[in-house]
Amino acid sequence: MEPQLNFEKRKKVLVTGATGFLGGALVRFLSEKGVAVIAHGRNPLSCDNLRANGYSTLEWDLRDPLRDRDRSMLKDVVTIIHAAALSSPFGSKNDFESVNLLGTNVVLNLAKELGVQRFLFISSPSVHFALKDQLNVSEKDPLPRPFNHYAWSKAEAEKLVLGCSNIGPVILRPRGLYGPGDTTLLPRLLTAAKARALPCFRSGIAKIDLTFIDDAIDAICAALAANSSIHKRTYNISGGQALPVREIVERCCAKANIPVRWRTMRLLPALAVAYASEQLSLLQTGKEPEFTRYGLALFAYKQSLNIQAAQSDLGWSPKISFDEGLERTFTEFER
């Protein structure tokens, strides 16, 4: 059953990162449900597109002071969904700290100033990532040493969020979002498959659970509708179905009419080369190298999330199977 979002007419929801995949889909969904939404972004062109589609839009780089005229439009905000982030397997620590850690702190301070009743932080299961098989990972499992700067920035931002108990903090960690409008996960995969042979590590045993965009939005709405008992808690979100990475790749490529080539490789030497490439890129161009350690590791290990806490506390469960999600995604791509 769909959660009931009972917002008073004058009360508003601020969605940061509304020019991204999840944030944009969330703004559209909440607006269709009659919720008064303020869509935040920092890219002027993307914000112009939001305005052109009739959304109340806050154009603001979180690294800059908030202008007084923008502050006035936020006075009726009672809920903040903080989805804005630098999400990448590669980048400098300063960049991730600036956007994901300091940016989150800026939004938290705004939330305290506005006296919001719920602050929903979109984090990432990357905080749990390590070079080993990890099935049925729980929110209560201890976090490993951060695998990359992105994971570090998200883990540190989570600490900031949970430290602000007076604004109703809740953390969601959705895994591998895909669906119509996805510009990252599946497009990256298809681009790589078209360009080169993909790595086959450890006899192809890698698995992962993905999340269809509609299920992620349902989870967010369930968290918005829940009572204060969920404050200061963290929830894993996924489709609940760990599939072989090889199967995901081959089914996606079949939909896109891209022939898949596999190359059996040894994992540790490949990771060493990827690490060297990352360090060289940081020193020279700053651009993401062709291979990253995180990207390679996705083809090597078994990963899945335990979503029982979200099911019991939020009354949420994923509804979209990978079969249905893939069909809906590529039907939209074809349009």
mmCIF file of C-alpha atoms in Angstrom:
data_model
loop_
_atom_site.group_PDB
_atom_site.id
_atom_site.type_symbol
_atom_site.label_atom_id
_atom_site.label_comp_id
_atom_site.label_asym_id
_atom_site.label_seq_id
_atom_site.Cartn_x
_atom_site.Cartn_y
_atom_site.Cartn_z
ATOM 1 C CA MET A 1 0.000 0.000 0.000
ATOM 2 C CA GLU A 2 1.329 3.440 -0.915
ATOM 3 C CA PRO A 3 2.291 5.566 2.137
ATOM 4 C CA GLN A 4 0.112 8.598 2.815
ATOM 5 C CA LEU A 5 1.943 11.918 2.637
ATOM 6 C CA ASN A 6 -0.022 14.321 4.802
ATOM 7 C CA PHE A 7 1.565 17.759 4.415
ATOM 8 C CA GLU A 8 -0.358 20.904 5.264
ATOM 9 C CA LYS A 9 -0.929 23.056 2.190
ATOM 10 C CA ARG A 10 1.505 25.770 3.213
ATOM 11 C CA LYS A 11 4.199 23.349 4.349
ATOM 12 C CA LYS A 12 6.950 22.560 1.886
ATOM 13 C CA VAL A 13 9.559 19.905 1.148
ATOM 14 C CA LEU A 14 13.030 20.888 -0.035
ATOM 15 C CA VAL A 15 14.722 18.318 -2.278
ATOM 16 C CA THR A 16 18.423 18.977 -2.797
ATOM 17 C CA GLY A 17 20.065 17.514 -5.873
ATOM 18 C CA ALA A 18 16.839 17.810 -7.854
ATOM 19 C CA THR A 19 18.791 17.984 -11.122
ATOM 20 C CA GLY A 20 20.065 14.436 -10.530
ATOM 21 C CA PHE A 21 18.437 11.105 -11.349
ATOM 22 C CA LEU A 22 16.885 10.356 -7.951
ATOM 23 C CA GLY A 23 16.210 13.961 -6.935
ATOM 24 C CA GLY A 24 14.519 14.777 -10.223
ATOM 25 C CA ALA A 25 12.307 11.692 -10.123
ATOM 26 C CA LEU A 26 11.393 12.487 -6.525
ATOM 27 C CA VAL A 27 10.421 16.079 -7.320
ATOM 28 C CA ARG A 28 8.157 14.901 -10.131
ATOM 29 C CA PHE A 29 6.523 12.235 -7.969
ATOM 30 C CA LEU A 30 5.897 14.462 -4.940
ATOM 31 C CA SER A 31 4.547 17.270 -7.112
ATOM 32 C CA GLU A 32 2.121 14.873 -8.780
ATOM 33 C CA LYS A 33 0.923 13.873 -5.291
ATOM 34 C CA GLY A 34 0.155 17.498 -4.481
ATOM 35 C CA VAL A 35 3.109 18.095 -2.163
ATOM 36 C CA ALA A 36 4.572 21.616 -2.284
ATOM 37 C CA VAL A 37 8.160 20.980 -3.376
ATOM 38 C CA ILE A 38 11.169 23.248 -3.739
ATOM 39 C CA ALA A 39 13.654 21.727 -6.177
ATOM 40 C CA HIS A 40 17.295 22.537 -5.515
ATOM 41 C CA GLY A 41 20.186 22.422 -7.977
ATOM 42 C CA ARG A 42 23.404 24.283 -8.677
ATOM 43 C CA ASN A 43 23.693 24.058 -12.466
ATOM 44 C CA PRO A 44 22.029 27.148 -14.016
ATOM 45 C CA LEU A 45 20.864 25.370 -17.190
ATOM 46 C CA SER A 46 19.421 22.424 -15.269
ATOM 47 C CA CYS A 47 17.666 24.803 -12.882
ATOM 48 C CA ASP A 48 16.216 26.677 -15.850
ATOM 49 C CA ASN A 49 14.782 23.376 -17.053
ATOM 50 C CA LEU A 50 13.162 22.793 -13.662
ATOM 51 C CA ARG A 51 11.596 26.250 -13.753
ATOM 52 C CA ALA A 52 10.410 25.701 -17.323
ATOM 53 C CA ASN A 53 8.564 22.613 -16.095
ATOM 54 C CA GLY A 54 6.790 24.641 -13.434
ATOM 55 C CA TYR A 55 8.797 23.677 -10.338
ATOM 56 C CA SER A 56 9.674 26.135 -7.604
ATOM 57 C CA THR A 57 13.463 26.113 -7.912
ATOM 58 C CA LEU A 58 16.325 27.061 -5.615
ATOM 59 C CA GLU A 59 19.562 27.598 -7.570
ATOM 60 C CA TRP A 60 22.339 27.349 -5.005
ATOM 61 C CA ASP A 61 25.880 26.025 -4.913
ATOM 62 C CA LEU A 62 26.130 24.672 -1.367
ATOM 63 C CA ARG A 63 29.699 25.938 -1.184
ATOM 64 C CA ASP A 64 28.404 29.545 -1.430
ATOM 65 C CA PRO A 65 26.403 31.600 1.102
ATOM 66 C CA LEU A 66 22.639 31.427 0.686
ATOM 67 C CA ARG A 67 21.229 34.691 -0.639
ATOM 68 C CA ASP A 68 18.580 36.487 1.436
ATOM 69 C CA ARG A 69 16.023 36.356 -1.397
ATOM 70 C CA ASP A 70 16.465 32.571 -1.568
ATOM 71 C CA ARG A 71 16.256 32.197 2.191
ATOM 72 C CA SER A 72 12.818 33.807 2.182
ATOM 73 C CA MET A 73 11.393 31.153 -0.153
ATOM 74 C CA LEU A 74 12.351 28.440 2.356
ATOM 75 C CA LYS A 75 10.458 29.778 5.361
ATOM 76 C CA ASP A 76 7.671 27.154 5.146
ATOM 77 C CA VAL A 77 9.966 24.159 4.619
ATOM 78 C CA VAL A 78 9.292 21.450 7.232
ATOM 79 C CA THR A 79 11.118 18.551 5.552
ATOM 80 C CA ILE A 80 14.442 18.327 3.739
ATOM 81 C CA ILE A 81 15.472 15.412 1.545
ATOM 82 C CA HIS A 82 19.194 15.816 1.000
ATOM 83 C CA ALA A 83 20.042 13.951 -2.199
ATOM 84 C CA ALA A 84 22.697 16.324 -3.570
ATOM 85 C CA ALA A 85 26.100 14.669 -3.751
ATOM 86 C CA LEU A 86 29.243 14.126 -5.746
ATOM 87 C CA SER A 87 28.790 10.446 -6.604
ATOM 88 C CA SER A 88 31.747 8.903 -8.382
ATOM 89 C CA PRO A 89 34.242 6.050 -7.919
ATOM 90 C CA PHE A 90 37.077 8.517 -8.519
ATOM 91 C CA GLY A 91 38.063 12.004 -7.477
ATOM 92 C CA SER A 92 40.136 14.036 -5.070
ATOM 93 C CA LYS A 93 39.468 13.948 -1.353
ATOM 94 C CA ASN A 94 39.050 17.734 -1.351
ATOM 95 C CA ASP A 95 36.248 17.566 -3.923
ATOM 96 C CA PHE A 96 34.338 14.893 -2.015
ATOM 97 C CA GLU A 97 34.866 16.702 1.268
ATOM 98 C CA SER A 98 33.686 20.010 -0.187
ATOM 99 C CA VAL A 99 30.456 18.665 -1.675
ATOM 100 C CA ASN A 100 29.473 15.617 0.366
ATOM 101 C CA LEU A 101 30.733 16.526 3.815
ATOM 102 C CA LEU A 102 30.857 20.314 4.049
ATOM 103 C CA GLY A 103 27.832 20.619 1.744
ATOM 104 C CA THR A 104 25.830 18.318 3.998
ATOM 105 C CA ASN A 105 26.862 20.385 7.009
ATOM 106 C CA VAL A 106 25.577 23.518 5.258
ATOM 107 C CA VAL A 107 22.193 21.896 4.624
ATOM 108 C CA LEU A 108 22.063 20.617 8.209
ATOM 109 C CA ASN A 109 22.628 24.143 9.508
ATOM 110 C CA LEU A 110 19.850 25.369 7.234
ATOM 111 C CA ALA A 111 17.573 22.616 8.574
ATOM 112 C CA LYS A 112 18.254 23.698 12.157
ATOM 113 C CA GLU A 113 17.621 27.331 11.239
ATOM 114 C CA LEU A 114 14.293 26.410 9.618
ATOM 115 C CA GLY A 115 13.315 24.037 12.440
ATOM 116 C CA VAL A 116 12.517 21.174 10.079
ATOM 117 C CA GLN A 117 10.712 18.142 11.459
ATOM 118 C CA ARG A 118 12.482 15.527 9.332
ATOM 119 C CA PHE A 119 15.855 15.497 7.604
ATOM 120 C CA LEU A 120 16.169 12.581 5.209
ATOM 121 C CA PHE A 121 19.735 11.949 4.074
ATOM 122 C CA ILE A 122 20.394 9.868 0.958
ATOM 123 C CA SER A 123 23.625 8.035 1.672
ATOM 124 C CA SER A 124 25.164 4.991 -0.017
ATOM 125 C CA PRO A 125 25.970 1.324 0.716
ATOM 126 C CA SER A 126 29.461 2.209 -0.524
ATOM 127 C CA VAL A 127 30.250 2.958 3.120
ATOM 128 C CA HIS A 128 30.257 -0.841 3.632
ATOM 129 C CA PHE A 129 32.288 -1.714 0.553
ATOM 130 C CA ALA A 130 35.434 -3.813 0.948
ATOM 131 C CA LEU A 131 37.461 -6.166 -1.220
ATOM 132 C CA LYS A 132 35.609 -9.288 -0.109
ATOM 133 C CA ASP A 133 32.287 -11.065 -0.561
ATOM 134 C CA GLN A 134 29.598 -9.459 1.616
ATOM 135 C CA LEU A 135 26.101 -10.900 1.447
ATOM 136 C CA ASN A 136 23.144 -9.802 3.574
ATOM 137 C CA VAL A 137 24.961 -6.744 4.948
ATOM 138 C CA SER A 138 23.058 -5.149 7.830
ATOM 139 C CA GLU A 139 22.983 -1.511 8.882
ATOM 140 C CA LYS A 140 24.341 -2.677 12.257
ATOM 141 C CA ASP A 141 27.455 -4.276 10.767
ATOM 142 C CA PRO A 142 30.605 -2.265 11.578
ATOM 143 C CA LEU A 143 31.890 -0.111 8.745
ATOM 144 C CA PRO A 144 35.218 -1.113 7.221
ATOM 145 C CA ARG A 145 37.987 1.327 6.433
ATOM 146 C CA PRO A 146 36.606 3.564 3.611
ATOM 147 C CA PHE A 147 37.449 2.050 0.245
ATOM 148 C CA ASN A 148 37.642 5.399 -1.545
ATOM 149 C CA HIS A 149 37.115 9.097 -0.943
ATOM 150 C CA TYR A 150 33.434 8.852 -1.875
ATOM 151 C CA ALA A 151 32.784 6.190 0.777
ATOM 152 C CA TRP A 152 34.748 8.224 3.327
ATOM 153 C CA SER A 153 32.762 11.388 2.625
ATOM 154 C CA LYS A 154 29.428 9.592 2.919
ATOM 155 C CA ALA A 155 30.376 7.858 6.168
ATOM 156 C CA GLU A 156 31.518 11.142 7.697
ATOM 157 C CA ALA A 157 28.382 12.924 6.484
ATOM 158 C CA GLU A 158 26.234 10.224 8.114
ATOM 159 C CA LYS A 159 27.888 11.010 11.451
ATOM 160 C CA LEU A 160 27.004 14.686 11.053
ATOM 161 C CA VAL A 161 23.391 13.860 10.211
ATOM 162 C CA LEU A 162 22.879 11.489 13.133
ATOM 163 C CA GLY A 163 24.395 14.081 15.457
ATOM 164 C CA CYS A 164 21.524 16.506 14.766
ATOM 165 C CA SER A 165 18.782 14.824 16.775
ATOM 166 C CA ASN A 166 16.519 17.891 16.894
ATOM 167 C CA ILE A 167 15.681 17.827 13.149
ATOM 168 C CA GLY A 168 14.412 14.242 12.903
ATOM 169 C CA PRO A 169 17.379 12.717 11.041
ATOM 170 C CA VAL A 170 16.888 9.544 8.990
ATOM 171 C CA ILE A 171 19.395 7.915 6.628
ATOM 172 C CA LEU A 172 18.620 5.779 3.580
ATOM 173 C CA ARG A 173 21.280 3.809 1.686
ATOM 174 C CA PRO A 174 19.828 2.823 -1.709
ATOM 175 C CA ARG A 175 21.948 0.467 -3.816
ATOM 176 C CA GLY A 176 22.570 0.766 -7.546
ATOM 177 C CA LEU A 177 19.702 2.947 -8.784
ATOM 178 C CA TYR A 178 18.501 2.332 -12.326
ATOM 179 C CA GLY A 179 15.431 3.026 -14.410
ATOM 180 C CA PRO A 180 14.083 5.519 -16.960
ATOM 181 C CA GLY A 181 16.194 8.656 -16.776
ATOM 182 C CA ASP A 182 19.295 6.868 -15.471
ATOM 183 C CA THR A 183 22.389 8.608 -16.826
ATOM 184 C CA THR A 184 24.987 6.724 -14.800
ATOM 185 C CA LEU A 185 24.676 3.033 -13.958
ATOM 186 C CA LEU A 186 23.379 1.325 -17.094
ATOM 187 C CA PRO A 187 24.709 3.931 -19.559
ATOM 188 C CA ARG A 188 28.213 3.487 -18.076
ATOM 189 C CA LEU A 189 27.879 -0.269 -18.351
ATOM 190 C CA LEU A 190 26.729 -0.171 -21.970
ATOM 191 C CA THR A 191 29.452 2.293 -22.930
ATOM 192 C CA ALA A 192 32.125 0.048 -21.419
ATOM 193 C CA ALA A 193 30.714 -3.081 -23.072
ATOM 194 C CA LYS A 194 30.677 -1.365 -26.446
ATOM 195 C CA ALA A 195 34.265 -0.153 -26.106
ATOM 196 C CA ARG A 196 36.100 -3.182 -24.770
ATOM 197 C CA ALA A 197 36.035 -6.711 -23.361
ATOM 198 C CA LEU A 198 34.744 -6.736 -19.790
ATOM 199 C CA PRO A 199 36.735 -8.355 -16.982
ATOM 200 C CA CYS A 200 35.809 -11.767 -15.631
ATOM 201 C CA PHE A 201 37.315 -12.228 -12.168
ATOM 202 C CA ARG A 202 37.098 -15.167 -9.754
ATOM 203 C CA SER A 203 35.311 -17.382 -12.309
ATOM 204 C CA GLY A 204 32.505 -14.826 -12.637
ATOM 205 C CA ILE A 205 30.998 -15.312 -9.161
ATOM 206 C CA ALA A 206 30.183 -11.613 -8.586
ATOM 207 C CA LYS A 207 26.615 -10.739 -7.557
ATOM 208 C CA ILE A 208 24.850 -7.532 -6.648
ATOM 209 C CA ASP A 209 21.367 -6.228 -5.792
ATOM 210 C CA LEU A 210 20.108 -3.180 -7.686
ATOM 211 C CA THR A 211 17.200 -0.814 -6.978
ATOM 212 C CA PHE A 212 14.606 0.341 -9.484
ATOM 213 C CA ILE A 213 13.974 4.069 -9.185
ATOM 214 C CA ASP A 214 10.279 3.655 -8.260
ATOM 215 C CA ASP A 215 11.185 1.399 -5.329
ATOM 216 C CA ALA A 216 13.668 4.002 -4.065
ATOM 217 C CA ILE A 217 11.002 6.705 -4.244
ATOM 218 C CA ASP A 218 8.536 4.459 -2.401
ATOM 219 C CA ALA A 219 11.122 3.957 0.337
ATOM 220 C CA ILE A 220 11.657 7.699 0.657
ATOM 221 C CA CYS A 221 7.917 8.312 0.888
ATOM 222 C CA ALA A 222 7.594 5.575 3.513
ATOM 223 C CA ALA A 223 10.316 7.295 5.542
ATOM 224 C CA LEU A 224 8.523 10.641 5.198
ATOM 225 C CA ALA A 225 5.244 9.121 6.355
ATOM 226 C CA ALA A 226 6.658 7.187 9.337
ATOM 227 C CA ASN A 227 6.474 8.478 12.906
ATOM 228 C CA SER A 228 9.329 9.753 15.051
ATOM 229 C CA SER A 229 10.386 6.254 16.116
ATOM 230 C CA ILE A 230 12.615 6.098 13.016
ATOM 231 C CA HIS A 231 14.598 9.211 13.912
ATOM 232 C CA LYS A 232 18.385 8.673 14.107
ATOM 233 C CA ARG A 233 18.067 5.351 12.257
ATOM 234 C CA THR A 234 19.657 4.097 9.051
ATOM 235 C CA TYR A 235 18.000 1.875 6.433
ATOM 236 C CA ASN A 236 19.330 -0.214 3.578
ATOM 237 C CA ILE A 237 17.271 -0.024 0.386
ATOM 238 C CA SER A 238 17.527 -2.396 -2.576
ATOM 239 C CA GLY A 239 15.484 -4.552 -4.900
ATOM 240 C CA GLY A 240 16.126 -7.455 -2.545
ATOM 241 C CA GLN A 241 17.369 -9.702 -5.333
ATOM 242 C CA ALA A 242 21.108 -10.353 -5.716
ATOM 243 C CA LEU A 243 21.784 -11.287 -9.339
ATOM 244 C CA PRO A 244 25.005 -12.431 -10.996
ATOM 245 C CA VAL A 245 26.792 -9.389 -12.423
ATOM 246 C CA ARG A 246 27.435 -11.398 -15.570
ATOM 247 C CA GLU A 247 23.691 -11.939 -16.022
ATOM 248 C CA ILE A 248 22.916 -8.246 -15.457
ATOM 249 C CA VAL A 249 25.502 -7.226 -18.042
ATOM 250 C CA GLU A 250 24.430 -9.727 -20.669
ATOM 251 C CA ARG A 251 20.730 -8.976 -20.316
ATOM 252 C CA CYS A 252 21.276 -5.216 -20.516
ATOM 253 C CA CYS A 253 23.552 -5.549 -23.525
ATOM 254 C CA ALA A 254 21.077 -7.856 -25.254
ATOM 255 C CA LYS A 255 18.411 -5.175 -24.849
ATOM 256 C CA ALA A 256 20.785 -2.620 -26.389
ATOM 257 C CA ASN A 257 21.975 -4.984 -29.150
ATOM 258 C CA ILE A 258 25.560 -4.784 -27.934
ATOM 259 C CA PRO A 259 27.628 -7.984 -28.153
ATOM 260 C CA VAL A 260 29.377 -8.776 -24.871
ATOM 261 C CA ARG A 261 33.002 -9.841 -24.768
ATOM 262 C CA TRP A 262 34.520 -11.258 -21.574
ATOM 263 C CA ARG A 263 38.198 -11.467 -20.689
ATOM 264 C CA THR A 264 39.365 -13.692 -17.846
ATOM 265 C CA MET A 265 41.751 -11.717 -15.643
ATOM 266 C CA ARG A 266 43.562 -11.998 -12.331
ATOM 267 C CA LEU A 267 42.061 -9.619 -9.815
ATOM 268 C CA LEU A 268 45.008 -8.410 -7.728
ATOM 269 C CA PRO A 269 47.217 -7.352 -10.656
ATOM 270 C CA ALA A 270 44.245 -5.573 -12.237
ATOM 271 C CA LEU A 271 43.525 -3.697 -9.007
ATOM 272 C CA ALA A 272 47.172 -2.678 -8.754
ATOM 273 C CA VAL A 273 47.143 -1.273 -12.285
ATOM 274 C CA ALA A 274 43.866 0.552 -11.579
ATOM 275 C CA TYR A 275 45.303 2.072 -8.396
ATOM 276 C CA ALA A 276 48.356 3.317 -10.275
ATOM 277 C CA SER A 277 46.089 4.795 -12.964
ATOM 278 C CA GLU A 278 44.026 6.586 -10.336
ATOM 279 C CA GLN A 279 47.073 8.124 -8.683
ATOM 280 C CA LEU A 280 48.495 9.216 -12.022
ATOM 281 C CA SER A 281 45.183 10.785 -13.058
ATOM 282 C CA LEU A 282 44.958 12.712 -9.792
ATOM 283 C CA LEU A 283 48.447 14.107 -10.356
ATOM 284 C CA GLN A 284 48.004 14.934 -14.044
ATOM 285 C CA THR A 285 44.529 15.419 -15.539
ATOM 286 C CA GLY A 286 42.130 14.913 -12.641
ATOM 287 C CA LYS A 287 39.901 12.942 -15.016
ATOM 288 C CA GLU A 288 38.533 9.514 -14.151
ATOM 289 C CA PRO A 289 40.793 6.812 -15.638
ATOM 290 C CA GLU A 290 39.485 4.075 -17.896
ATOM 291 C CA PHE A 291 39.550 1.610 -14.984
ATOM 292 C CA THR A 292 39.016 2.296 -11.278
ATOM 293 C CA ARG A 293 39.490 -0.134 -8.414
ATOM 294 C CA TYR A 294 35.850 0.208 -7.445
ATOM 295 C CA GLY A 295 34.649 -0.398 -10.991
ATOM 296 C CA LEU A 296 36.755 -3.549 -11.291
ATOM 297 C CA ALA A 297 35.735 -4.793 -7.851
ATOM 298 C CA LEU A 298 32.070 -4.756 -8.861
ATOM 299 C CA PHE A 299 32.942 -7.548 -11.293
ATOM 300 C CA ALA A 300 34.689 -9.584 -8.590
ATOM 301 C CA TYR A 301 32.655 -9.846 -5.386
ATOM 302 C CA LYS A 302 29.267 -10.955 -4.096
ATOM 303 C CA GLN A 303 27.296 -8.110 -2.504
ATOM 304 C CA SER A 304 23.790 -7.821 -1.112
ATOM 305 C CA LEU A 305 21.966 -5.782 1.516
ATOM 306 C CA ASN A 306 19.713 -6.898 4.337
ATOM 307 C CA ILE A 307 16.546 -4.795 3.974
ATOM 308 C CA GLN A 308 14.558 -6.229 6.884
ATOM 309 C CA ALA A 309 14.799 -3.036 8.965
ATOM 310 C CA ALA A 310 13.160 -0.953 6.218
ATOM 311 C CA GLN A 311 10.490 -3.618 5.803
ATOM 312 C CA SER A 312 9.636 -3.774 9.513
ATOM 313 C CA ASP A 313 10.066 -0.110 10.509
ATOM 314 C CA LEU A 314 8.887 1.646 7.346
ATOM 315 C CA GLY A 315 6.396 -0.919 6.081
ATOM 316 C CA TRP A 316 8.248 -0.805 2.771
ATOM 317 C CA SER A 317 9.233 -3.617 0.435
ATOM 318 C CA PRO A 318 10.542 -3.514 -3.140
ATOM 319 C CA LYS A 319 7.858 -4.164 -5.755
ATOM 320 C CA ILE A 320 9.769 -4.084 -9.048
ATOM 321 C CA SER A 321 11.690 -7.204 -10.076
ATOM 322 C CA PHE A 322 14.773 -6.870 -12.246
ATOM 323 C CA ASP A 323 12.801 -8.380 -15.146
ATOM 324 C CA GLU A 324 10.164 -5.665 -14.932
ATOM 325 C CA GLY A 325 12.636 -2.903 -14.163
ATOM 326 C CA LEU A 326 14.796 -3.786 -17.159
ATOM 327 C CA GLU A 327 11.796 -3.866 -19.464
ATOM 328 C CA ARG A 328 10.504 -0.518 -18.261
ATOM 329 C CA THR A 329 13.950 1.059 -18.482
ATOM 330 C CA PHE A 330 14.637 0.052 -22.060
ATOM 331 C CA THR A 331 11.092 0.799 -23.191
ATOM 332 C CA GLU A 332 11.725 4.377 -22.063
ATOM 333 C CA PHE A 333 15.187 4.437 -23.653
ATOM 334 C CA GLU A 334 13.648 3.416 -26.985
ATOM 335 C CA ARG A 335 11.113 6.232 -26.773
#
